[in-house]
PDB file of C-alpha atoms in Angstrom:
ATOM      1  CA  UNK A 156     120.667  54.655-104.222  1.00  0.00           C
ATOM      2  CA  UNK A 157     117.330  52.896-103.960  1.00  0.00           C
ATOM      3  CA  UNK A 158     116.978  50.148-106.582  1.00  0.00           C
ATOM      4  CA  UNK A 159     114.303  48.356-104.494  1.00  0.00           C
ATOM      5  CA  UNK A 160     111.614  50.875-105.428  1.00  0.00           C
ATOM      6  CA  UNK A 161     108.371  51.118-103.169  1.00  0.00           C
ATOM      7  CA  UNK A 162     108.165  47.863-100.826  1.00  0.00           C
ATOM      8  CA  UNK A 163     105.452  45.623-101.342  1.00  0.00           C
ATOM      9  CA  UNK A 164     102.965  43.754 -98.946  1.00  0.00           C
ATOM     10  CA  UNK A 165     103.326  40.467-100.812  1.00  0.00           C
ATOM     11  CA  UNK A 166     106.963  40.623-100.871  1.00  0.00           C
ATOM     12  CA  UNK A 167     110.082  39.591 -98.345  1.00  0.00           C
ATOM     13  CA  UNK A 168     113.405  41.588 -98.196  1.00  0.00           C
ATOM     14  CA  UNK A 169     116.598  40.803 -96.586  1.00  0.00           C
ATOM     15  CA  UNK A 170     117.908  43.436 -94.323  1.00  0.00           C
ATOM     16  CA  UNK A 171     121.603  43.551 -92.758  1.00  0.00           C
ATOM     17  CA  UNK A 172     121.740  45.172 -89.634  1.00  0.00           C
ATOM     18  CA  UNK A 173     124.934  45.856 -87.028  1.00  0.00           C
ATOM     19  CA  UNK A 174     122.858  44.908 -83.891  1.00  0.00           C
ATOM     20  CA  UNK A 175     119.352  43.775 -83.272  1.00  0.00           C
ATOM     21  CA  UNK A 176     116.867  46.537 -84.194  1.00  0.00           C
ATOM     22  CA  UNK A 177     112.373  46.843 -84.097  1.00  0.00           C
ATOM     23  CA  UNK A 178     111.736  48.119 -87.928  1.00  0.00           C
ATOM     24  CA  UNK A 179     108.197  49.820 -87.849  1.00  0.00           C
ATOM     25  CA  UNK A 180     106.451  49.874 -91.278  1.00  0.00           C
ATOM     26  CA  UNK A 181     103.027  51.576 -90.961  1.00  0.00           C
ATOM     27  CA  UNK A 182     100.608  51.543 -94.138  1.00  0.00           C
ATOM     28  CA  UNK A 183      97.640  53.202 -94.654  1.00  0.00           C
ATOM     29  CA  UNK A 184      96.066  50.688 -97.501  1.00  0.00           C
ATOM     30  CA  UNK A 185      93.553  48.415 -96.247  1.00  0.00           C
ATOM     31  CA  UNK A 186      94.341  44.919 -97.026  1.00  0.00           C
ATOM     32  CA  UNK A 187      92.116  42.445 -98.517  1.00  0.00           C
ATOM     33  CA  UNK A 188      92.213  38.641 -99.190  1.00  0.00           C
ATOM     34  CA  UNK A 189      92.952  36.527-100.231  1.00  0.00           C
ATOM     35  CA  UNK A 190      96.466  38.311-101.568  1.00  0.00           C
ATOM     36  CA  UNK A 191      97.625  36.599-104.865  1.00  0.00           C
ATOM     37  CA  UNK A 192     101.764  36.282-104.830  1.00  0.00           C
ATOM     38  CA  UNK A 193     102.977  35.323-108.030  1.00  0.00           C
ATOM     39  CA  UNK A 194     106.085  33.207-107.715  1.00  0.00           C
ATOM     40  CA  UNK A 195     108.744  31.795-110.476  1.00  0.00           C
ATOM     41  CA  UNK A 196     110.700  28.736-110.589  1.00  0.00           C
ATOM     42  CA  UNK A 197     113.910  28.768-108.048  1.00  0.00           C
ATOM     43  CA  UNK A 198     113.834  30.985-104.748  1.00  0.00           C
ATOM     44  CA  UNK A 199     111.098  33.351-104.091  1.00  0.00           C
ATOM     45  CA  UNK A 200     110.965  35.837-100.718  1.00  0.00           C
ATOM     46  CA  UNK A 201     107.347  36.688 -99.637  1.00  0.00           C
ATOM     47  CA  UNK A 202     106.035  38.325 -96.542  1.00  0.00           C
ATOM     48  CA  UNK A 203     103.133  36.819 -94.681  1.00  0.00           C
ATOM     49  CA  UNK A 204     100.032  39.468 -94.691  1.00  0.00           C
ATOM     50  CA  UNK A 205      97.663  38.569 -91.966  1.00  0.00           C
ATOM     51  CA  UNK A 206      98.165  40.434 -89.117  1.00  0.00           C
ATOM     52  CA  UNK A 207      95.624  39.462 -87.048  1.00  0.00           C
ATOM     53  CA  UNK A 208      96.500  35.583 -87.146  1.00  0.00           C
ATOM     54  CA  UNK A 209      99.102  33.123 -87.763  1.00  0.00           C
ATOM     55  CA  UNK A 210      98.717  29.990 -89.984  1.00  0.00           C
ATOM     56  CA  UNK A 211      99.862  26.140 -90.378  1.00  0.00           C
ATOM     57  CA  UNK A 212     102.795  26.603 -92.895  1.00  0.00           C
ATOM     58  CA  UNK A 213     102.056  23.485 -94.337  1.00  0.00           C
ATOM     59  CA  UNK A 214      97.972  24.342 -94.739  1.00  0.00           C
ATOM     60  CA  UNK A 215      98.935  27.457 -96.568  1.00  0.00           C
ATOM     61  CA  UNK A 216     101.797  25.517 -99.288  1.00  0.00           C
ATOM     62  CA  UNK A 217      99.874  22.846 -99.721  1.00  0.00           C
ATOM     63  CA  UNK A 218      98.153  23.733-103.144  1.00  0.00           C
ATOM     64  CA  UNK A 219     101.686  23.857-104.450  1.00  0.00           C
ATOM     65  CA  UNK A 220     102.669  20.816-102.748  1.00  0.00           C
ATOM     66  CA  UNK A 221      99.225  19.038-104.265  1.00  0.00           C
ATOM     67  CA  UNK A 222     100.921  20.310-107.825  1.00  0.00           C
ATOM     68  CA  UNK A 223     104.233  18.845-107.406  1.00  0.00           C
ATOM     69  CA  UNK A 224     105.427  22.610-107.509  1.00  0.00           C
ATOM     70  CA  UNK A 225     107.054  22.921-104.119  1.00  0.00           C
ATOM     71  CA  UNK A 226     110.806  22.018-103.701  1.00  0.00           C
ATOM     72  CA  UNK A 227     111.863  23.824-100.265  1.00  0.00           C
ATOM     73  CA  UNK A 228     110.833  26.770 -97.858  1.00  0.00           C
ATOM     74  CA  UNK A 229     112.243  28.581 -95.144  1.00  0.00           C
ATOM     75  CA  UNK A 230     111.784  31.063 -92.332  1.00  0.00           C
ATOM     76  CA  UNK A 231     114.070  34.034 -92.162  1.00  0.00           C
ATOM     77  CA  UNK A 232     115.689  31.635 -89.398  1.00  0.00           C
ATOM     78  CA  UNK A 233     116.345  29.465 -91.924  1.00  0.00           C
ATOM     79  CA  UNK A 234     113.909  26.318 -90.434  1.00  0.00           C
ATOM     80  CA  UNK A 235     112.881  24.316 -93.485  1.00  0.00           C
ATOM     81  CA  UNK A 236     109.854  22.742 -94.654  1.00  0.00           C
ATOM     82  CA  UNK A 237     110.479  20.075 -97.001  1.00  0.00           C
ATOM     83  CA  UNK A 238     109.871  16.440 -98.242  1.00  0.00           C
ATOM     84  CA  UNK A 239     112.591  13.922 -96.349  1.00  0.00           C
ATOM     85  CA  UNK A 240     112.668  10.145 -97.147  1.00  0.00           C
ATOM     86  CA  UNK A 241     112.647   9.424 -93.525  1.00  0.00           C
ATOM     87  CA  UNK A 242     108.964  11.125 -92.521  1.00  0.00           C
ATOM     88  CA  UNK A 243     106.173   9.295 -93.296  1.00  0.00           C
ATOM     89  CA  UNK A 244     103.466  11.163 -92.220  1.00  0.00           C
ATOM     90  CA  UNK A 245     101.872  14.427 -94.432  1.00  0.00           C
ATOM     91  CA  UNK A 246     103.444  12.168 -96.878  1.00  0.00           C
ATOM     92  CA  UNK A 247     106.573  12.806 -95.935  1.00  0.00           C
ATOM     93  CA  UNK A 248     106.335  16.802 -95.703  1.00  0.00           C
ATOM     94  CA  UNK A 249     108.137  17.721 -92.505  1.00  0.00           C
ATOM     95  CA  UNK A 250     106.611  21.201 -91.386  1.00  0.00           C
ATOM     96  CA  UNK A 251     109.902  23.109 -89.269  1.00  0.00           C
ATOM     97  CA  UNK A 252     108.589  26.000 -89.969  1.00  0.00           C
ATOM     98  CA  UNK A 253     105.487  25.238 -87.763  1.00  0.00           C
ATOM     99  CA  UNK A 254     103.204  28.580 -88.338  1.00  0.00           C
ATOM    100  CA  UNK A 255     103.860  31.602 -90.666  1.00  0.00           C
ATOM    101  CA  UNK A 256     102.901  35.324 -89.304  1.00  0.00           C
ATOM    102  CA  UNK A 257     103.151  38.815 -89.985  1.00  0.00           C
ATOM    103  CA  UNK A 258     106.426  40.707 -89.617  1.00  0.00           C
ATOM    104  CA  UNK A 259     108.470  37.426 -90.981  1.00  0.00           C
ATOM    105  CA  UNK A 260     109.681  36.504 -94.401  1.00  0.00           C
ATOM    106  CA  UNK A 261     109.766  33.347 -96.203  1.00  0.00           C
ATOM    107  CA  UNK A 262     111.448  31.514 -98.666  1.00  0.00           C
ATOM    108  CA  UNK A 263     109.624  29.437-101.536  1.00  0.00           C
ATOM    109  CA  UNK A 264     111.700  27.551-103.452  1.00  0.00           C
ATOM    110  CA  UNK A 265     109.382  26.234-106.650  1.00  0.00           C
ATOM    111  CA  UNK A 266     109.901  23.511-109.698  1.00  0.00           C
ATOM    112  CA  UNK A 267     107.321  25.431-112.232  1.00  0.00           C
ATOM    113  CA  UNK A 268     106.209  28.982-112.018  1.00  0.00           C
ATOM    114  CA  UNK A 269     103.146  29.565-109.953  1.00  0.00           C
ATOM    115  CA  UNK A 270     100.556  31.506-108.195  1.00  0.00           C
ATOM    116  CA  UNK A 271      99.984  31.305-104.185  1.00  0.00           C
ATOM    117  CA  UNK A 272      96.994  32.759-102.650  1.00  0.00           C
ATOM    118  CA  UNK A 273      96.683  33.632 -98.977  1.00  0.00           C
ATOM    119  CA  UNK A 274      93.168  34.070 -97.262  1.00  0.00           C
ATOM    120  CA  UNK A 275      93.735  35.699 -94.026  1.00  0.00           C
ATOM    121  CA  UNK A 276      91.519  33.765 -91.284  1.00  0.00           C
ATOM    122  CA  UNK A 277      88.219  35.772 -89.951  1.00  0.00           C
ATOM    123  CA  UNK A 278      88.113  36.965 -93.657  1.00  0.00           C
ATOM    124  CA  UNK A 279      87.988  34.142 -95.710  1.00  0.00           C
ATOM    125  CA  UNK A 280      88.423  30.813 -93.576  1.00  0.00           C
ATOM    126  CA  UNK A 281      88.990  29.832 -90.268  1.00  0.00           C
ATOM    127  CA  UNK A 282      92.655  29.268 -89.032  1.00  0.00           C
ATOM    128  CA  UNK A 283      94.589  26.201 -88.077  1.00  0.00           C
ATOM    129  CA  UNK A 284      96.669  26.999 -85.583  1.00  0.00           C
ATOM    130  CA  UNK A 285      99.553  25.079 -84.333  1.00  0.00           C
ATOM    131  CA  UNK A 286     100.674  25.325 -80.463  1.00  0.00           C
ATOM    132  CA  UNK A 287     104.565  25.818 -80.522  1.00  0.00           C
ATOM    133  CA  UNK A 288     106.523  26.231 -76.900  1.00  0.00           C
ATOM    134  CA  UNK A 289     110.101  27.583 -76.453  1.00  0.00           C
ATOM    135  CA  UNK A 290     113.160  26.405 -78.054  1.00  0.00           C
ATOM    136  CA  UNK A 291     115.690  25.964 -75.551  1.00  0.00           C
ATOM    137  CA  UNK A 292     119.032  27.335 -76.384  1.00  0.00           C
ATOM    138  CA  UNK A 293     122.214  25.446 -75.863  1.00  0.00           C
ATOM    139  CA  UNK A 294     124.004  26.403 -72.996  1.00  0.00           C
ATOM    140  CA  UNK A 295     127.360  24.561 -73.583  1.00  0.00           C
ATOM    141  CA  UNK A 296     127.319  24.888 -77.304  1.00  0.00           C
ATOM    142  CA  UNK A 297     126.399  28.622 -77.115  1.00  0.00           C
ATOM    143  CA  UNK A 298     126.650  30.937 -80.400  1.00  0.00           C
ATOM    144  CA  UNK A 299     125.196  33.912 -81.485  1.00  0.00           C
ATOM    145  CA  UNK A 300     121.922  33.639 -82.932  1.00  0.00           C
ATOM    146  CA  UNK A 301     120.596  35.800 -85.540  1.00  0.00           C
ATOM    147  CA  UNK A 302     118.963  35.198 -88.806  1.00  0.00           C
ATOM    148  CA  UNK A 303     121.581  32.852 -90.918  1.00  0.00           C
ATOM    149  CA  UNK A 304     122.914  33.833 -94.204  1.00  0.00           C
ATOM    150  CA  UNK A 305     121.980  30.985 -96.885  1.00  0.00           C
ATOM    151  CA  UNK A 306     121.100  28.226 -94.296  1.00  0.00           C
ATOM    152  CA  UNK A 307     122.101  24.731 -94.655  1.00  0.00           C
ATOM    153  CA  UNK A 308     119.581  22.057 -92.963  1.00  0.00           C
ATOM    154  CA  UNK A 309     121.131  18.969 -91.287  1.00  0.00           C
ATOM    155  CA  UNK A 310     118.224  16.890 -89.456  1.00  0.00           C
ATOM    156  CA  UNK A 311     118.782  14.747 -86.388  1.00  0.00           C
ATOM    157  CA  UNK A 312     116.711  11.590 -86.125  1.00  0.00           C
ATOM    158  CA  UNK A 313     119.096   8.423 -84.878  1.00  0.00           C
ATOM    159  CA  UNK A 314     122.527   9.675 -83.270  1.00  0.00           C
ATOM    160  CA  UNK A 315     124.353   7.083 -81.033  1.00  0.00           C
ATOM    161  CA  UNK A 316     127.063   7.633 -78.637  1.00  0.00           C
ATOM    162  CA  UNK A 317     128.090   3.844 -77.346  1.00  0.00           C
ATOM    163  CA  UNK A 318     124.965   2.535 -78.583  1.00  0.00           C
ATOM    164  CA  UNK A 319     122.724   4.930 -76.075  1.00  0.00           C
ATOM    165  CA  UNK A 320     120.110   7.720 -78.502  1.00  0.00           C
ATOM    166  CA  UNK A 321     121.034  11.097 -77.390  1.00  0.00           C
ATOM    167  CA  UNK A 322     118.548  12.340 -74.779  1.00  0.00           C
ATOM    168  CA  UNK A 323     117.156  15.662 -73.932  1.00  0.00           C
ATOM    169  CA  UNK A 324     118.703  18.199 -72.476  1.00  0.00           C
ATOM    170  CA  UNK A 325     122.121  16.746 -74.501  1.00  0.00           C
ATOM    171  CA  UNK A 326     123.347  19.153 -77.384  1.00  0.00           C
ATOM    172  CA  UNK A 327     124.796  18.773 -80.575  1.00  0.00           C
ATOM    173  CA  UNK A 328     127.384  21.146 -82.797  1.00  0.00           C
ATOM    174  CA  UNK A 329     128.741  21.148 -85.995  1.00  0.00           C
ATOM    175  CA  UNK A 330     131.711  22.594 -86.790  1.00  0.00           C
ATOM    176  CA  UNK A 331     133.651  23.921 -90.181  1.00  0.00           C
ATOM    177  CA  UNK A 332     137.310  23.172 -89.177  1.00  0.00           C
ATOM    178  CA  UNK A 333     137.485  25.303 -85.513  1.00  0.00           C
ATOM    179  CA  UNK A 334     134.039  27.300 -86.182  1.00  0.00           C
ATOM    180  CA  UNK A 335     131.066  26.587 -84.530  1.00  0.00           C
ATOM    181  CA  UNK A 336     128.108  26.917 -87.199  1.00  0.00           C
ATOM    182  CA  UNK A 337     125.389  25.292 -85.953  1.00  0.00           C
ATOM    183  CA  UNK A 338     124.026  23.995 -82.891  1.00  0.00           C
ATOM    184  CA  UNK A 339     120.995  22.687 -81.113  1.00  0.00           C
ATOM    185  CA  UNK A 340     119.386  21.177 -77.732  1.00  0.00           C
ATOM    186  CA  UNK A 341     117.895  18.002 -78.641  1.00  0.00           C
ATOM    187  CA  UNK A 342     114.488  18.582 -76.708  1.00  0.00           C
ATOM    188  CA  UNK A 343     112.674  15.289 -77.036  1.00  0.00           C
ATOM    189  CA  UNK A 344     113.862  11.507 -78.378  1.00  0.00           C
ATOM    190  CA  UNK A 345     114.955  11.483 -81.204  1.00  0.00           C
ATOM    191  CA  UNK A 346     112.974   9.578 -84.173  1.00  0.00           C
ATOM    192  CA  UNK A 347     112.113   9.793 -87.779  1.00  0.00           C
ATOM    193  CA  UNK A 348     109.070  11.402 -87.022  1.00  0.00           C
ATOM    194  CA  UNK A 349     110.386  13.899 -84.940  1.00  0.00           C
ATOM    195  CA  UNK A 350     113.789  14.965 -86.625  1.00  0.00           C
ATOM    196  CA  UNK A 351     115.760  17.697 -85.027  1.00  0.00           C
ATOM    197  CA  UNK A 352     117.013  20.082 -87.001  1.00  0.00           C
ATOM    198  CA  UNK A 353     120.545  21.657 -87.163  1.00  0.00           C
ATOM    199  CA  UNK A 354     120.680  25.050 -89.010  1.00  0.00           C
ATOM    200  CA  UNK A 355     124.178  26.151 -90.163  1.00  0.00           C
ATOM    201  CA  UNK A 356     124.419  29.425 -91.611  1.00  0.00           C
ATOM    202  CA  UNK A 357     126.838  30.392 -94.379  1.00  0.00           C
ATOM    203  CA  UNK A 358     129.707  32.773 -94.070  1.00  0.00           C
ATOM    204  CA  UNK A 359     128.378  36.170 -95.413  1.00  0.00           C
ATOM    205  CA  UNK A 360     131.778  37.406 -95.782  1.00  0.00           C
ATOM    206  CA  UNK A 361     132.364  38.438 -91.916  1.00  0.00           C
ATOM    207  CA  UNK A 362     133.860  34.908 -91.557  1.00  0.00           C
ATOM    208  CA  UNK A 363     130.422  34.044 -88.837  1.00  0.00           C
ATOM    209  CA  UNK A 364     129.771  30.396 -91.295  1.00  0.00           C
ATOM    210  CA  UNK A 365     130.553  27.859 -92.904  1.00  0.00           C
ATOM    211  CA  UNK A 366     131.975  27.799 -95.979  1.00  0.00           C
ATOM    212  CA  UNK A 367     130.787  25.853 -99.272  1.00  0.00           C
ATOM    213  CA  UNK A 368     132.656  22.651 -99.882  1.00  0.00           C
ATOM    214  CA  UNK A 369     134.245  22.408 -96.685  1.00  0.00           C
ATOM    215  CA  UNK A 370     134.206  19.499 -94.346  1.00  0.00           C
ATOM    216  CA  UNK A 371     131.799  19.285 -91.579  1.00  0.00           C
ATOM    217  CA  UNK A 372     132.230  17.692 -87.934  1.00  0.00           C
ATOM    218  CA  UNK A 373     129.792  16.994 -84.927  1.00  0.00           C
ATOM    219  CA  UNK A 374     130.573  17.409 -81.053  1.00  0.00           C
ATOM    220  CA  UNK A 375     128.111  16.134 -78.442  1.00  0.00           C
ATOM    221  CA  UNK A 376     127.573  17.231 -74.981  1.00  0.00           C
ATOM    222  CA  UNK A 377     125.854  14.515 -72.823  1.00  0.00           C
ATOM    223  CA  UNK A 378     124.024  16.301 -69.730  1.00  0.00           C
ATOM    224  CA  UNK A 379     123.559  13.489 -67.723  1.00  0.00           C
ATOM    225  CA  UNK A 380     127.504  13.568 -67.741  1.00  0.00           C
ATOM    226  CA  UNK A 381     128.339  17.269 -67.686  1.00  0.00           C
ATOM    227  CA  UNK A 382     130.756  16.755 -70.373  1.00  0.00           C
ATOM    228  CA  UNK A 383     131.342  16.754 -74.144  1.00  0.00           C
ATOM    229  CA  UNK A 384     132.114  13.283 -75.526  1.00  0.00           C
ATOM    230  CA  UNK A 385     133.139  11.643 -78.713  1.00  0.00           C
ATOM    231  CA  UNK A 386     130.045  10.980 -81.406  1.00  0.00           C
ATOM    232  CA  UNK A 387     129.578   8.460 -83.807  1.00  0.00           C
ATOM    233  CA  UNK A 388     126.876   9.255 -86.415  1.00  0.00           C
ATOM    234  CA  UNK A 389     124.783   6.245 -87.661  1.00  0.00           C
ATOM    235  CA  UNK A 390     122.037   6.193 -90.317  1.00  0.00           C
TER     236      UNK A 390
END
């Protein structure tokens, strides 16, 4: 039965699919901005309506951020922007969501109901637009990627093996027990500017996460080496 009703443009939905799949949704309603979602306090989904241009995640949250609304969002691959002690610059807003665009969902998690508006640019203002290049997937560590169910964040910003930083092209893993859950090329030094993040999806019930309350573990693979080593994890 359909309990979802008719879909809405302002709206996100999740969607569980046996193998990767192009959805087409076609509307015949013109759409005009700026688009007024209203949101309520906890976890909101929204879609992004401009389909002509993409936009600075942070430019567009950043009247809820200026209200002391925003808690946490997400993409639909679970990459976070948030507020972390460590970042000091956008005071302290770390943007890993980068841009947000049409045909992807997004979670807003909010402290006090609210209202977001979106102008789309060429309507209403011009864009800010924020160059993004390829991110390379690990080769040793490989795992299936997909969008994760409930994602945890873990960020990267000063992980030592023998008192050497990791470099690029190394990767890191986290593991529940024997299960891979999360893993990552680190692409650049690490710092607590530039944090890299680790998402770890949660076991949806097809035993492909990890699962709440358990332990957590790291392995490292050094490329310079060619081989996975011990890690110690320092603050």
């Amino acid at each position: 039965g359909n309990n979802i009703g008719d879909w809405m443009v302002e709206e996100g939905y999740y969607i569980k699919v046996n193998e990767d799949v192009l959805l087409q949704v076609q509307s015949n309603t013109p759409l005009t901005t700026p688009l007024s979602i209203p949101l309520g306090v906890g976890w909101n989904i929204i879609s992004y309506p401009c389909l002509e241009s993409e936009q600075d995640a942070l430019d567009i949250l950043q009247p809820l951020i200026d209200l002391d609304y925003l808690d946490k969002a997400m993409d639909q691959y679970g990459h976070a922007l948030e507020k972390l002690a460590f970042v000091t610059e956008n005071n302290g807003w770390y943007n890993g969501i980068g841009t947000m665009r049409a045909g992807q969902g997004y979670y807003i998690k909010l402290k006090q109901p609210a209202t977001l508006e979106i102008a789309c640019p060429g309507q209403d203002q011009l864009p800010k637009l924020m160059a993004t290049k390829e991110i390379a997937s690990p080769k040793y560590f490989m795992r299936e990627r997909g969008n994760p169910y409930m994602p945890m964040n873990i960020y990267l910003n000063d992980v030592k093996i023998d008192g050497q930083t990791l470099a690029s092209g190394d990767e890191v893993a986290v593991y529940d027990g024997d299960l891979m859950v999360g893993s990552v090329v680190i692409p650049n030094e690490l710092s607590k500017q530039s944090p890299v993040p680790i998402i770890a999806g949660m076991d949806d019930g097809s035993g492909n996460g990890f699962t709440k309350g358990n332990a957590i573990t790291f392995k490292v693979w050094k490329a310079s080496l060619n081989q996975e080593v011990q890690v110690s994890m320092e603050n």
